[in-house]
Amino acid sequence: MKVLGQLLLLLPMIALPGCFTGIESTPKITATDVKRQQITVTEEDEFLSGVNPQRISQWTKGKRFYVTDDKIVLALEPSKNAPKSGDSLYFDDMRPVTSLTGSEDTEIVFHDKNGDDIVYRVSASRQELDQRTKVDIPFTIDMDLVDETSKMLLGKQFYLKSPVRYDKDGNSYNGIKFVPVTITEVLPGNVVYQVMVKFRIDDPEIEEEAYLYLNVGESSKSTRNFSTLFYFKDPHQKYPLINDDVWAKIQRGQVAPYMTREECRLSLGAPAAVSRRNAISTLQELWSYPNGNYLIFEDGILKSVRR
């Protein structure tokens, strides 16, 4: 029994050595584990919460919808003039029709700029449609949502949270973040995002105008809503211990030795996975990113970057 007890004590020691430093290891932490935290509702989360689509019973004659894609022709009843991307449709009325199975459908009637009828049929009665919180017309954007968003954003200054922005042709690229910007125009977006905002950076040393896409209403629960794109206040104020030189690196998505974990997270975002290793006198962490880069920390301080 004494020998058996000694063997049982040795078993955990045999299983402990790590794989990339030869030191003790703890289980790998996934991206979900890194992001899991108590959810706090912020001012930014609530800012556009009042911008929501109207119920169909509230639609009035002339309500405008922006066409985002030529594919809208696949969703509409046949007509002599199919709307194209960039066109506008104007709501006229609704009328009941009988389906092939004998049930009641509803035709939602619009007109285009030439006054021609454009019809979208829904497999539901008018009564059923009135009970829905919203009715989507495929490949269109409700311009009331764009107008309401414009009232909330146009001419106001915010701090840019995301490094991703777009040029006028819709090509994405990365730029400086955590800088003050002013919203100069609010436009209809595309098939995925309802709203496109144009902004300028409020820094005389940076001449840049660019665009961002975002969702509002119930779609604002997506990963590109107001709170994922903007702050109300300068985020540097939340981190008074970060000096200006390090903050400039963070704004440009850069890291350097001796930055802290929090500084690296602000610069590059949360890692896809974290592995921890206990050395003799230090705790080492390996942060892995989807692009293949990883950071190595010792006791919370960045020691090296591997690409």
PDB file of C-alpha atoms in Angstrom:
ATOM      1  CA  MET A   1       0.000   0.000   0.000  1.00  0.00           C
ATOM      2  CA  LYS A   2       2.856   2.366   0.808  1.00  0.00           C
ATOM      3  CA  VAL A   3       4.368   1.820  -2.671  1.00  0.00           C
ATOM      4  CA  LEU A   4       0.970   2.280  -4.312  1.00  0.00           C
ATOM      5  CA  GLY A   5       0.495   5.578  -2.495  1.00  0.00           C
ATOM      6  CA  GLN A   6       3.882   6.833  -3.675  1.00  0.00           C
ATOM      7  CA  LEU A   7       2.986   5.922  -7.269  1.00  0.00           C
ATOM      8  CA  LEU A   8      -0.308   7.819  -7.047  1.00  0.00           C
ATOM      9  CA  LEU A   9       1.550  10.897  -5.828  1.00  0.00           C
ATOM     10  CA  LEU A  10       3.918  10.707  -8.804  1.00  0.00           C
ATOM     11  CA  LEU A  11       1.200  10.471 -11.460  1.00  0.00           C
ATOM     12  CA  PRO A  12       0.165  14.190 -11.408  1.00  0.00           C
ATOM     13  CA  MET A  13       3.843  15.181 -11.659  1.00  0.00           C
ATOM     14  CA  ILE A  14       4.234  13.074 -14.795  1.00  0.00           C
ATOM     15  CA  ALA A  15       1.261  14.781 -16.510  1.00  0.00           C
ATOM     16  CA  LEU A  16       2.269  18.376 -15.766  1.00  0.00           C
ATOM     17  CA  PRO A  17       5.082  19.351 -18.197  1.00  0.00           C
ATOM     18  CA  GLY A  18       3.976  21.913 -20.838  1.00  0.00           C
ATOM     19  CA  CYS A  19       4.479  21.653 -24.556  1.00  0.00           C
ATOM     20  CA  PHE A  20       6.093  24.947 -25.624  1.00  0.00           C
ATOM     21  CA  THR A  21       8.379  25.840 -22.717  1.00  0.00           C
ATOM     22  CA  GLY A  22       8.814  22.601 -20.817  1.00  0.00           C
ATOM     23  CA  ILE A  23       7.102  24.122 -17.779  1.00  0.00           C
ATOM     24  CA  GLU A  24       3.892  23.323 -15.954  1.00  0.00           C
ATOM     25  CA  SER A  25       0.688  23.933 -17.885  1.00  0.00           C
ATOM     26  CA  THR A  26      -2.932  24.742 -17.167  1.00  0.00           C
ATOM     27  CA  PRO A  27      -5.805  23.940 -19.566  1.00  0.00           C
ATOM     28  CA  LYS A  28      -6.104  25.991 -22.732  1.00  0.00           C
ATOM     29  CA  ILE A  29      -8.566  28.863 -22.596  1.00  0.00           C
ATOM     30  CA  THR A  30     -10.725  29.454 -25.654  1.00  0.00           C
ATOM     31  CA  ALA A  31     -11.880  32.757 -27.154  1.00  0.00           C
ATOM     32  CA  THR A  32     -15.281  32.156 -25.555  1.00  0.00           C
ATOM     33  CA  ASP A  33     -13.618  31.886 -22.145  1.00  0.00           C
ATOM     34  CA  VAL A  34     -11.653  35.085 -22.738  1.00  0.00           C
ATOM     35  CA  LYS A  35     -14.768  37.062 -23.681  1.00  0.00           C
ATOM     36  CA  ARG A  36     -17.021  35.573 -20.999  1.00  0.00           C
ATOM     37  CA  GLN A  37     -17.735  38.278 -18.458  1.00  0.00           C
ATOM     38  CA  GLN A  38     -20.607  39.996 -16.735  1.00  0.00           C
ATOM     39  CA  ILE A  39     -22.537  41.971 -19.337  1.00  0.00           C
ATOM     40  CA  THR A  40     -22.915  45.661 -18.530  1.00  0.00           C
ATOM     41  CA  VAL A  41     -25.305  47.861 -20.486  1.00  0.00           C
ATOM     42  CA  THR A  42     -23.540  51.100 -21.448  1.00  0.00           C
ATOM     43  CA  GLU A  43     -24.739  54.481 -22.679  1.00  0.00           C
ATOM     44  CA  GLU A  44     -23.537  53.504 -26.122  1.00  0.00           C
ATOM     45  CA  ASP A  45     -25.676  50.338 -26.009  1.00  0.00           C
ATOM     46  CA  GLU A  46     -28.810  52.372 -25.333  1.00  0.00           C
ATOM     47  CA  PHE A  47     -28.091  55.344 -27.608  1.00  0.00           C
ATOM     48  CA  LEU A  48     -29.952  54.154 -30.724  1.00  0.00           C
ATOM     49  CA  SER A  49     -32.338  51.801 -28.926  1.00  0.00           C
ATOM     50  CA  GLY A  50     -35.279  54.028 -29.857  1.00  0.00           C
ATOM     51  CA  VAL A  51     -34.615  53.695 -33.593  1.00  0.00           C
ATOM     52  CA  ASN A  52     -36.893  50.821 -34.578  1.00  0.00           C
ATOM     53  CA  PRO A  53     -38.975  49.892 -37.628  1.00  0.00           C
ATOM     54  CA  GLN A  54     -42.658  50.783 -37.636  1.00  0.00           C
ATOM     55  CA  ARG A  55     -45.341  48.120 -37.531  1.00  0.00           C
ATOM     56  CA  ILE A  56     -46.923  47.727 -40.929  1.00  0.00           C
ATOM     57  CA  SER A  57     -50.184  49.140 -39.546  1.00  0.00           C
ATOM     58  CA  GLN A  58     -48.319  52.437 -39.062  1.00  0.00           C
ATOM     59  CA  TRP A  59     -47.067  52.700 -42.626  1.00  0.00           C
ATOM     60  CA  THR A  60     -48.390  55.743 -44.453  1.00  0.00           C
ATOM     61  CA  LYS A  61     -48.724  56.395 -48.164  1.00  0.00           C
ATOM     62  CA  GLY A  62     -45.397  57.475 -49.666  1.00  0.00           C
ATOM     63  CA  LYS A  63     -43.201  55.692 -47.099  1.00  0.00           C
ATOM     64  CA  ARG A  64     -39.861  55.221 -48.861  1.00  0.00           C
ATOM     65  CA  PHE A  65     -37.712  52.106 -49.229  1.00  0.00           C
ATOM     66  CA  TYR A  66     -34.211  52.086 -50.756  1.00  0.00           C
ATOM     67  CA  VAL A  67     -33.342  49.153 -53.049  1.00  0.00           C
ATOM     68  CA  THR A  68     -30.001  47.536 -52.156  1.00  0.00           C
ATOM     69  CA  ASP A  69     -29.671  44.847 -54.827  1.00  0.00           C
ATOM     70  CA  ASP A  70     -30.937  44.038 -58.329  1.00  0.00           C
ATOM     71  CA  LYS A  71     -31.943  40.632 -56.941  1.00  0.00           C
ATOM     72  CA  ILE A  72     -35.079  42.256 -55.544  1.00  0.00           C
ATOM     73  CA  VAL A  73     -36.722  41.225 -58.830  1.00  0.00           C
ATOM     74  CA  LEU A  74     -36.691  37.623 -57.551  1.00  0.00           C
ATOM     75  CA  ALA A  75     -38.886  38.587 -54.572  1.00  0.00           C
ATOM     76  CA  LEU A  76     -41.446  40.721 -56.410  1.00  0.00           C
ATOM     77  CA  GLU A  77     -44.449  39.940 -58.530  1.00  0.00           C
ATOM     78  CA  PRO A  78     -43.633  40.241 -62.267  1.00  0.00           C
ATOM     79  CA  SER A  79     -43.789  43.802 -63.588  1.00  0.00           C
ATOM     80  CA  LYS A  80     -42.705  45.642 -66.704  1.00  0.00           C
ATOM     81  CA  ASN A  81     -40.105  47.743 -64.887  1.00  0.00           C
ATOM     82  CA  ALA A  82     -37.989  45.857 -62.376  1.00  0.00           C
ATOM     83  CA  PRO A  83     -36.352  48.128 -59.760  1.00  0.00           C
ATOM     84  CA  LYS A  84     -32.571  48.315 -59.631  1.00  0.00           C
ATOM     85  CA  SER A  85     -30.044  48.843 -56.858  1.00  0.00           C
ATOM     86  CA  GLY A  86     -30.144  52.485 -55.794  1.00  0.00           C
ATOM     87  CA  ASP A  87     -33.790  52.996 -56.780  1.00  0.00           C
ATOM     88  CA  SER A  88     -36.528  53.973 -54.340  1.00  0.00           C
ATOM     89  CA  LEU A  89     -39.929  52.369 -53.802  1.00  0.00           C
ATOM     90  CA  TYR A  90     -42.855  54.254 -52.256  1.00  0.00           C
ATOM     91  CA  PHE A  91     -45.576  52.493 -50.295  1.00  0.00           C
ATOM     92  CA  ASP A  92     -49.150  52.817 -51.594  1.00  0.00           C
ATOM     93  CA  ASP A  93     -51.489  50.265 -50.079  1.00  0.00           C
ATOM     94  CA  MET A  94     -52.180  46.623 -49.218  1.00  0.00           C
ATOM     95  CA  ARG A  95     -54.783  44.337 -50.728  1.00  0.00           C
ATOM     96  CA  PRO A  96     -55.917  40.786 -49.963  1.00  0.00           C
ATOM     97  CA  VAL A  97     -55.430  38.062 -52.574  1.00  0.00           C
ATOM     98  CA  THR A  98     -56.192  34.355 -52.592  1.00  0.00           C
ATOM     99  CA  SER A  99     -53.280  31.945 -52.788  1.00  0.00           C
ATOM    100  CA  LEU A 100     -53.200  28.765 -54.880  1.00  0.00           C
ATOM    101  CA  THR A 101     -54.125  26.791 -51.777  1.00  0.00           C
ATOM    102  CA  GLY A 102     -57.114  28.993 -51.036  1.00  0.00           C
ATOM    103  CA  SER A 103     -55.609  30.834 -48.070  1.00  0.00           C
ATOM    104  CA  GLU A 104     -55.480  34.604 -47.805  1.00  0.00           C
ATOM    105  CA  ASP A 105     -52.242  36.345 -48.799  1.00  0.00           C
ATOM    106  CA  THR A 106     -51.474  40.052 -48.880  1.00  0.00           C
ATOM    107  CA  GLU A 107     -50.034  42.110 -51.695  1.00  0.00           C
ATOM    108  CA  ILE A 108     -48.066  45.144 -50.573  1.00  0.00           C
ATOM    109  CA  VAL A 109     -48.208  47.699 -53.358  1.00  0.00           C
ATOM    110  CA  PHE A 110     -45.495  50.293 -54.031  1.00  0.00           C
ATOM    111  CA  HIS A 111     -44.792  52.621 -56.911  1.00  0.00           C
ATOM    112  CA  ASP A 112     -41.441  53.600 -58.399  1.00  0.00           C
ATOM    113  CA  LYS A 113     -40.233  57.023 -59.543  1.00  0.00           C
ATOM    114  CA  ASN A 114     -42.190  56.623 -62.774  1.00  0.00           C
ATOM    115  CA  GLY A 115     -45.434  55.852 -60.961  1.00  0.00           C
ATOM    116  CA  ASP A 116     -45.476  52.182 -62.021  1.00  0.00           C
ATOM    117  CA  ASP A 117     -46.785  49.607 -59.543  1.00  0.00           C
ATOM    118  CA  ILE A 118     -44.327  47.316 -57.787  1.00  0.00           C
ATOM    119  CA  VAL A 119     -45.928  44.442 -55.860  1.00  0.00           C
ATOM    120  CA  TYR A 120     -44.545  42.237 -53.074  1.00  0.00           C
ATOM    121  CA  ARG A 121     -46.724  39.317 -51.976  1.00  0.00           C
ATOM    122  CA  VAL A 122     -46.617  37.998 -48.398  1.00  0.00           C
ATOM    123  CA  SER A 123     -48.000  34.607 -47.399  1.00  0.00           C
ATOM    124  CA  ALA A 124     -50.046  36.047 -44.552  1.00  0.00           C
ATOM    125  CA  SER A 125     -53.315  37.863 -44.098  1.00  0.00           C
ATOM    126  CA  ARG A 126     -53.472  41.556 -43.302  1.00  0.00           C
ATOM    127  CA  GLN A 127     -54.543  40.682 -39.758  1.00  0.00           C
ATOM    128  CA  GLU A 128     -51.492  38.444 -39.326  1.00  0.00           C
ATOM    129  CA  LEU A 129     -49.186  41.166 -40.662  1.00  0.00           C
ATOM    130  CA  ASP A 130     -50.633  43.714 -38.245  1.00  0.00           C
ATOM    131  CA  GLN A 131     -49.642  41.458 -35.346  1.00  0.00           C
ATOM    132  CA  ARG A 132     -45.981  41.297 -36.400  1.00  0.00           C
ATOM    133  CA  THR A 133     -43.486  43.728 -34.877  1.00  0.00           C
ATOM    134  CA  LYS A 134     -41.983  44.300 -38.325  1.00  0.00           C
ATOM    135  CA  VAL A 135     -42.377  43.258 -41.942  1.00  0.00           C
ATOM    136  CA  ASP A 136     -39.222  43.162 -44.047  1.00  0.00           C
ATOM    137  CA  ILE A 137     -39.252  43.857 -47.769  1.00  0.00           C
ATOM    138  CA  PRO A 138     -36.318  41.836 -49.192  1.00  0.00           C
ATOM    139  CA  PHE A 139     -33.351  43.763 -50.592  1.00  0.00           C
ATOM    140  CA  THR A 140     -34.637  47.102 -49.302  1.00  0.00           C
ATOM    141  CA  ILE A 141     -33.885  49.503 -46.466  1.00  0.00           C
ATOM    142  CA  ASP A 142     -36.613  51.391 -44.649  1.00  0.00           C
ATOM    143  CA  MET A 143     -35.541  55.013 -45.132  1.00  0.00           C
ATOM    144  CA  ASP A 144     -37.343  56.048 -41.938  1.00  0.00           C
ATOM    145  CA  LEU A 145     -34.658  54.088 -40.054  1.00  0.00           C
ATOM    146  CA  VAL A 146     -31.939  55.948 -41.936  1.00  0.00           C
ATOM    147  CA  ASP A 147     -33.600  59.324 -41.303  1.00  0.00           C
ATOM    148  CA  GLU A 148     -34.048  58.631 -37.578  1.00  0.00           C
ATOM    149  CA  THR A 149     -30.430  57.508 -37.312  1.00  0.00           C
ATOM    150  CA  SER A 150     -29.326  60.663 -39.097  1.00  0.00           C
ATOM    151  CA  LYS A 151     -31.140  62.820 -36.527  1.00  0.00           C
ATOM    152  CA  MET A 152     -29.199  61.058 -33.782  1.00  0.00           C
ATOM    153  CA  LEU A 153     -25.743  61.078 -35.413  1.00  0.00           C
ATOM    154  CA  LEU A 154     -25.352  63.848 -37.973  1.00  0.00           C
ATOM    155  CA  GLY A 155     -22.892  66.580 -36.965  1.00  0.00           C
ATOM    156  CA  LYS A 156     -22.055  64.933 -33.630  1.00  0.00           C
ATOM    157  CA  GLN A 157     -18.613  63.966 -32.387  1.00  0.00           C
ATOM    158  CA  PHE A 158     -17.758  60.502 -31.114  1.00  0.00           C
ATOM    159  CA  TYR A 159     -14.578  58.515 -30.549  1.00  0.00           C
ATOM    160  CA  LEU A 160     -13.896  55.819 -33.100  1.00  0.00           C
ATOM    161  CA  LYS A 161     -13.727  52.376 -31.513  1.00  0.00           C
ATOM    162  CA  SER A 162     -13.024  50.188 -34.521  1.00  0.00           C
ATOM    163  CA  PRO A 163      -9.949  50.345 -36.778  1.00  0.00           C
ATOM    164  CA  VAL A 164     -12.000  48.999 -39.704  1.00  0.00           C
ATOM    165  CA  ARG A 165     -13.478  51.518 -42.115  1.00  0.00           C
ATOM    166  CA  TYR A 166     -14.416  51.725 -45.810  1.00  0.00           C
ATOM    167  CA  ASP A 167     -13.612  53.958 -48.743  1.00  0.00           C
ATOM    168  CA  LYS A 168     -16.272  55.392 -51.065  1.00  0.00           C
ATOM    169  CA  ASP A 169     -16.134  52.259 -53.229  1.00  0.00           C
ATOM    170  CA  GLY A 170     -16.899  49.964 -50.299  1.00  0.00           C
ATOM    171  CA  ASN A 171     -13.360  48.588 -49.884  1.00  0.00           C
ATOM    172  CA  SER A 172     -12.394  47.937 -46.266  1.00  0.00           C
ATOM    173  CA  TYR A 173      -9.085  48.898 -44.679  1.00  0.00           C
ATOM    174  CA  ASN A 174      -7.630  49.498 -41.229  1.00  0.00           C
ATOM    175  CA  GLY A 175      -6.816  52.918 -39.821  1.00  0.00           C
ATOM    176  CA  ILE A 176      -6.188  54.713 -36.560  1.00  0.00           C
ATOM    177  CA  LYS A 177      -8.723  54.182 -33.760  1.00  0.00           C
ATOM    178  CA  PHE A 178      -9.689  55.863 -30.479  1.00  0.00           C
ATOM    179  CA  VAL A 179      -9.642  59.270 -32.193  1.00  0.00           C
ATOM    180  CA  PRO A 180     -12.443  61.882 -32.254  1.00  0.00           C
ATOM    181  CA  VAL A 181     -14.550  61.900 -35.404  1.00  0.00           C
ATOM    182  CA  THR A 182     -17.529  63.912 -36.591  1.00  0.00           C
ATOM    183  CA  ILE A 183     -20.371  62.297 -38.528  1.00  0.00           C
ATOM    184  CA  THR A 184     -20.795  64.266 -41.759  1.00  0.00           C
ATOM    185  CA  GLU A 185     -23.395  62.183 -43.614  1.00  0.00           C
ATOM    186  CA  VAL A 186     -25.825  59.315 -42.930  1.00  0.00           C
ATOM    187  CA  LEU A 187     -26.833  57.179 -45.913  1.00  0.00           C
ATOM    188  CA  PRO A 188     -28.650  53.904 -46.654  1.00  0.00           C
ATOM    189  CA  GLY A 189     -26.322  50.928 -46.400  1.00  0.00           C
ATOM    190  CA  ASN A 190     -26.309  47.598 -48.199  1.00  0.00           C
ATOM    191  CA  VAL A 191     -27.877  44.134 -48.090  1.00  0.00           C
ATOM    192  CA  VAL A 192     -26.188  43.367 -44.755  1.00  0.00           C
ATOM    193  CA  TYR A 193     -26.081  46.713 -42.957  1.00  0.00           C
ATOM    194  CA  GLN A 194     -28.950  49.190 -43.016  1.00  0.00           C
ATOM    195  CA  VAL A 195     -26.979  52.379 -42.460  1.00  0.00           C
ATOM    196  CA  MET A 196     -23.720  53.811 -43.782  1.00  0.00           C
ATOM    197  CA  VAL A 197     -22.171  56.795 -42.018  1.00  0.00           C
ATOM    198  CA  LYS A 198     -19.493  59.084 -43.384  1.00  0.00           C
ATOM    199  CA  PHE A 199     -17.073  60.647 -40.900  1.00  0.00           C
ATOM    200  CA  ARG A 200     -14.015  62.865 -40.757  1.00  0.00           C
ATOM    201  CA  ILE A 201     -11.236  62.552 -38.189  1.00  0.00           C
ATOM    202  CA  ASP A 202     -11.044  65.627 -35.970  1.00  0.00           C
ATOM    203  CA  ASP A 203      -7.269  65.862 -35.921  1.00  0.00           C
ATOM    204  CA  PRO A 204      -5.443  68.470 -38.040  1.00  0.00           C
ATOM    205  CA  GLU A 205      -2.556  66.040 -38.526  1.00  0.00           C
ATOM    206  CA  ILE A 206      -4.794  63.327 -39.983  1.00  0.00           C
ATOM    207  CA  GLU A 207      -6.637  64.100 -43.186  1.00  0.00           C
ATOM    208  CA  GLU A 208      -9.098  61.288 -43.619  1.00  0.00           C
ATOM    209  CA  GLU A 209     -12.751  60.878 -44.518  1.00  0.00           C
ATOM    210  CA  ALA A 210     -14.154  57.372 -44.534  1.00  0.00           C
ATOM    211  CA  TYR A 211     -17.299  55.319 -44.054  1.00  0.00           C
ATOM    212  CA  LEU A 212     -18.662  52.813 -41.567  1.00  0.00           C
ATOM    213  CA  TYR A 213     -21.588  50.430 -41.811  1.00  0.00           C
ATOM    214  CA  LEU A 214     -23.886  49.722 -38.872  1.00  0.00           C
ATOM    215  CA  ASN A 215     -27.229  48.171 -38.028  1.00  0.00           C
ATOM    216  CA  VAL A 216     -30.060  49.715 -36.030  1.00  0.00           C
ATOM    217  CA  GLY A 217     -33.365  48.464 -34.649  1.00  0.00           C
ATOM    218  CA  GLU A 218     -33.479  44.770 -33.814  1.00  0.00           C
ATOM    219  CA  SER A 219     -30.605  44.235 -36.243  1.00  0.00           C
ATOM    220  CA  SER A 220     -28.444  46.377 -33.935  1.00  0.00           C
ATOM    221  CA  LYS A 221     -27.813  43.222 -31.906  1.00  0.00           C
ATOM    222  CA  SER A 222     -25.350  42.312 -34.642  1.00  0.00           C
ATOM    223  CA  THR A 223     -21.595  42.704 -34.266  1.00  0.00           C
ATOM    224  CA  ARG A 224     -21.633  46.104 -36.016  1.00  0.00           C
ATOM    225  CA  ASN A 225     -23.871  48.386 -34.021  1.00  0.00           C
ATOM    226  CA  PHE A 226     -23.275  51.810 -32.504  1.00  0.00           C
ATOM    227  CA  SER A 227     -21.683  50.500 -29.303  1.00  0.00           C
ATOM    228  CA  THR A 228     -19.156  48.366 -31.224  1.00  0.00           C
ATOM    229  CA  LEU A 229     -18.107  51.333 -33.360  1.00  0.00           C
ATOM    230  CA  PHE A 230     -18.126  54.408 -31.123  1.00  0.00           C
ATOM    231  CA  TYR A 231     -17.461  55.798 -27.645  1.00  0.00           C
ATOM    232  CA  PHE A 232     -19.009  58.993 -26.303  1.00  0.00           C
ATOM    233  CA  LYS A 233     -15.855  59.986 -24.414  1.00  0.00           C
ATOM    234  CA  ASP A 234     -12.117  59.766 -25.008  1.00  0.00           C
ATOM    235  CA  PRO A 235     -11.252  56.146 -24.039  1.00  0.00           C
ATOM    236  CA  HIS A 236      -7.762  57.238 -22.998  1.00  0.00           C
ATOM    237  CA  GLN A 237      -9.370  58.846 -19.942  1.00  0.00           C
ATOM    238  CA  LYS A 238     -10.323  55.371 -18.717  1.00  0.00           C
ATOM    239  CA  TYR A 239      -6.644  54.397 -18.678  1.00  0.00           C
ATOM    240  CA  PRO A 240      -4.737  57.311 -17.099  1.00  0.00           C
ATOM    241  CA  LEU A 241      -1.712  55.115 -16.353  1.00  0.00           C
ATOM    242  CA  ILE A 242      -1.076  54.448 -20.054  1.00  0.00           C
ATOM    243  CA  ASN A 243       1.423  57.036 -21.272  1.00  0.00           C
ATOM    244  CA  ASP A 244       1.062  58.906 -24.553  1.00  0.00           C
ATOM    245  CA  ASP A 245       3.731  56.887 -26.403  1.00  0.00           C
ATOM    246  CA  VAL A 246       2.054  53.568 -25.597  1.00  0.00           C
ATOM    247  CA  TRP A 247      -1.384  55.010 -26.355  1.00  0.00           C
ATOM    248  CA  ALA A 248      -0.157  56.083 -29.818  1.00  0.00           C
ATOM    249  CA  LYS A 249       0.848  52.445 -30.465  1.00  0.00           C
ATOM    250  CA  ILE A 250      -2.548  51.233 -29.275  1.00  0.00           C
ATOM    251  CA  GLN A 251      -4.306  53.637 -31.634  1.00  0.00           C
ATOM    252  CA  ARG A 252      -2.381  52.141 -34.563  1.00  0.00           C
ATOM    253  CA  GLY A 253      -2.847  48.507 -33.538  1.00  0.00           C
ATOM    254  CA  GLN A 254       0.800  48.018 -32.587  1.00  0.00           C
ATOM    255  CA  VAL A 255       2.443  46.233 -29.654  1.00  0.00           C
ATOM    256  CA  ALA A 256       5.953  46.353 -28.210  1.00  0.00           C
ATOM    257  CA  PRO A 257       7.871  44.625 -25.390  1.00  0.00           C
ATOM    258  CA  TYR A 258       6.968  45.698 -21.847  1.00  0.00           C
ATOM    259  CA  MET A 259       3.371  46.537 -22.722  1.00  0.00           C
ATOM    260  CA  THR A 260       0.836  45.034 -20.324  1.00  0.00           C
ATOM    261  CA  ARG A 261      -1.847  42.515 -21.185  1.00  0.00           C
ATOM    262  CA  GLU A 262      -4.523  45.211 -21.020  1.00  0.00           C
ATOM    263  CA  GLU A 263      -2.534  47.482 -23.348  1.00  0.00           C
ATOM    264  CA  CYS A 264      -2.110  44.636 -25.843  1.00  0.00           C
ATOM    265  CA  ARG A 265      -5.793  43.769 -25.658  1.00  0.00           C
ATOM    266  CA  LEU A 266      -6.704  47.399 -26.384  1.00  0.00           C
ATOM    267  CA  SER A 267      -4.328  47.404 -29.333  1.00  0.00           C
ATOM    268  CA  LEU A 268      -5.058  44.043 -30.978  1.00  0.00           C
ATOM    269  CA  GLY A 269      -8.348  42.954 -29.442  1.00  0.00           C
ATOM    270  CA  ALA A 270      -9.044  39.787 -27.471  1.00  0.00           C
ATOM    271  CA  PRO A 271      -6.962  36.744 -28.510  1.00  0.00           C
ATOM    272  CA  ALA A 272      -8.556  33.675 -30.028  1.00  0.00           C
ATOM    273  CA  ALA A 273      -7.023  31.523 -27.297  1.00  0.00           C
ATOM    274  CA  VAL A 274      -4.801  31.830 -24.225  1.00  0.00           C
ATOM    275  CA  SER A 275      -2.449  29.191 -22.819  1.00  0.00           C
ATOM    276  CA  ARG A 276      -0.870  29.592 -19.384  1.00  0.00           C
ATOM    277  CA  ARG A 277       2.333  27.970 -18.134  1.00  0.00           C
ATOM    278  CA  ASN A 278       3.720  28.110 -14.606  1.00  0.00           C
ATOM    279  CA  ALA A 279       7.492  28.557 -14.634  1.00  0.00           C
ATOM    280  CA  ILE A 280       9.667  28.317 -11.523  1.00  0.00           C
ATOM    281  CA  SER A 281       9.195  31.940 -10.540  1.00  0.00           C
ATOM    282  CA  THR A 282       6.901  33.428 -13.239  1.00  0.00           C
ATOM    283  CA  LEU A 283       3.570  32.878 -14.922  1.00  0.00           C
ATOM    284  CA  GLN A 284       3.837  32.739 -18.705  1.00  0.00           C
ATOM    285  CA  GLU A 285       0.943  33.297 -21.101  1.00  0.00           C
ATOM    286  CA  LEU A 286       0.690  32.645 -24.815  1.00  0.00           C
ATOM    287  CA  TRP A 287      -1.931  34.719 -26.660  1.00  0.00           C
ATOM    288  CA  SER A 288      -2.842  33.324 -30.083  1.00  0.00           C
ATOM    289  CA  TYR A 289      -4.553  35.358 -32.825  1.00  0.00           C
ATOM    290  CA  PRO A 290      -6.422  34.085 -35.917  1.00  0.00           C
ATOM    291  CA  ASN A 291      -3.808  35.597 -38.259  1.00  0.00           C
ATOM    292  CA  GLY A 292      -1.137  33.290 -36.826  1.00  0.00           C
ATOM    293  CA  ASN A 293       0.560  35.878 -34.615  1.00  0.00           C
ATOM    294  CA  TYR A 294       1.004  35.274 -30.919  1.00  0.00           C
ATOM    295  CA  LEU A 295       2.234  37.175 -27.897  1.00  0.00           C
ATOM    296  CA  ILE A 296       4.252  35.783 -24.998  1.00  0.00           C
ATOM    297  CA  PHE A 297       3.838  37.386 -21.579  1.00  0.00           C
ATOM    298  CA  GLU A 298       5.696  36.866 -18.320  1.00  0.00           C
ATOM    299  CA  ASP A 299       3.815  37.950 -15.204  1.00  0.00           C
ATOM    300  CA  GLY A 300       1.499  40.039 -17.355  1.00  0.00           C
ATOM    301  CA  ILE A 301       4.258  41.899 -19.265  1.00  0.00           C
ATOM    302  CA  LEU A 302       4.820  41.349 -22.996  1.00  0.00           C
ATOM    303  CA  LYS A 303       8.188  39.723 -23.616  1.00  0.00           C
ATOM    304  CA  SER A 304       8.067  38.803 -27.292  1.00  0.00           C
ATOM    305  CA  VAL A 305       5.907  38.751 -30.406  1.00  0.00           C
ATOM    306  CA  ARG A 306       5.995  35.833 -32.821  1.00  0.00           C
ATOM    307  CA  ARG A 307       4.711  36.006 -36.398  1.00  0.00           C
TER     308      ARG A 307
END
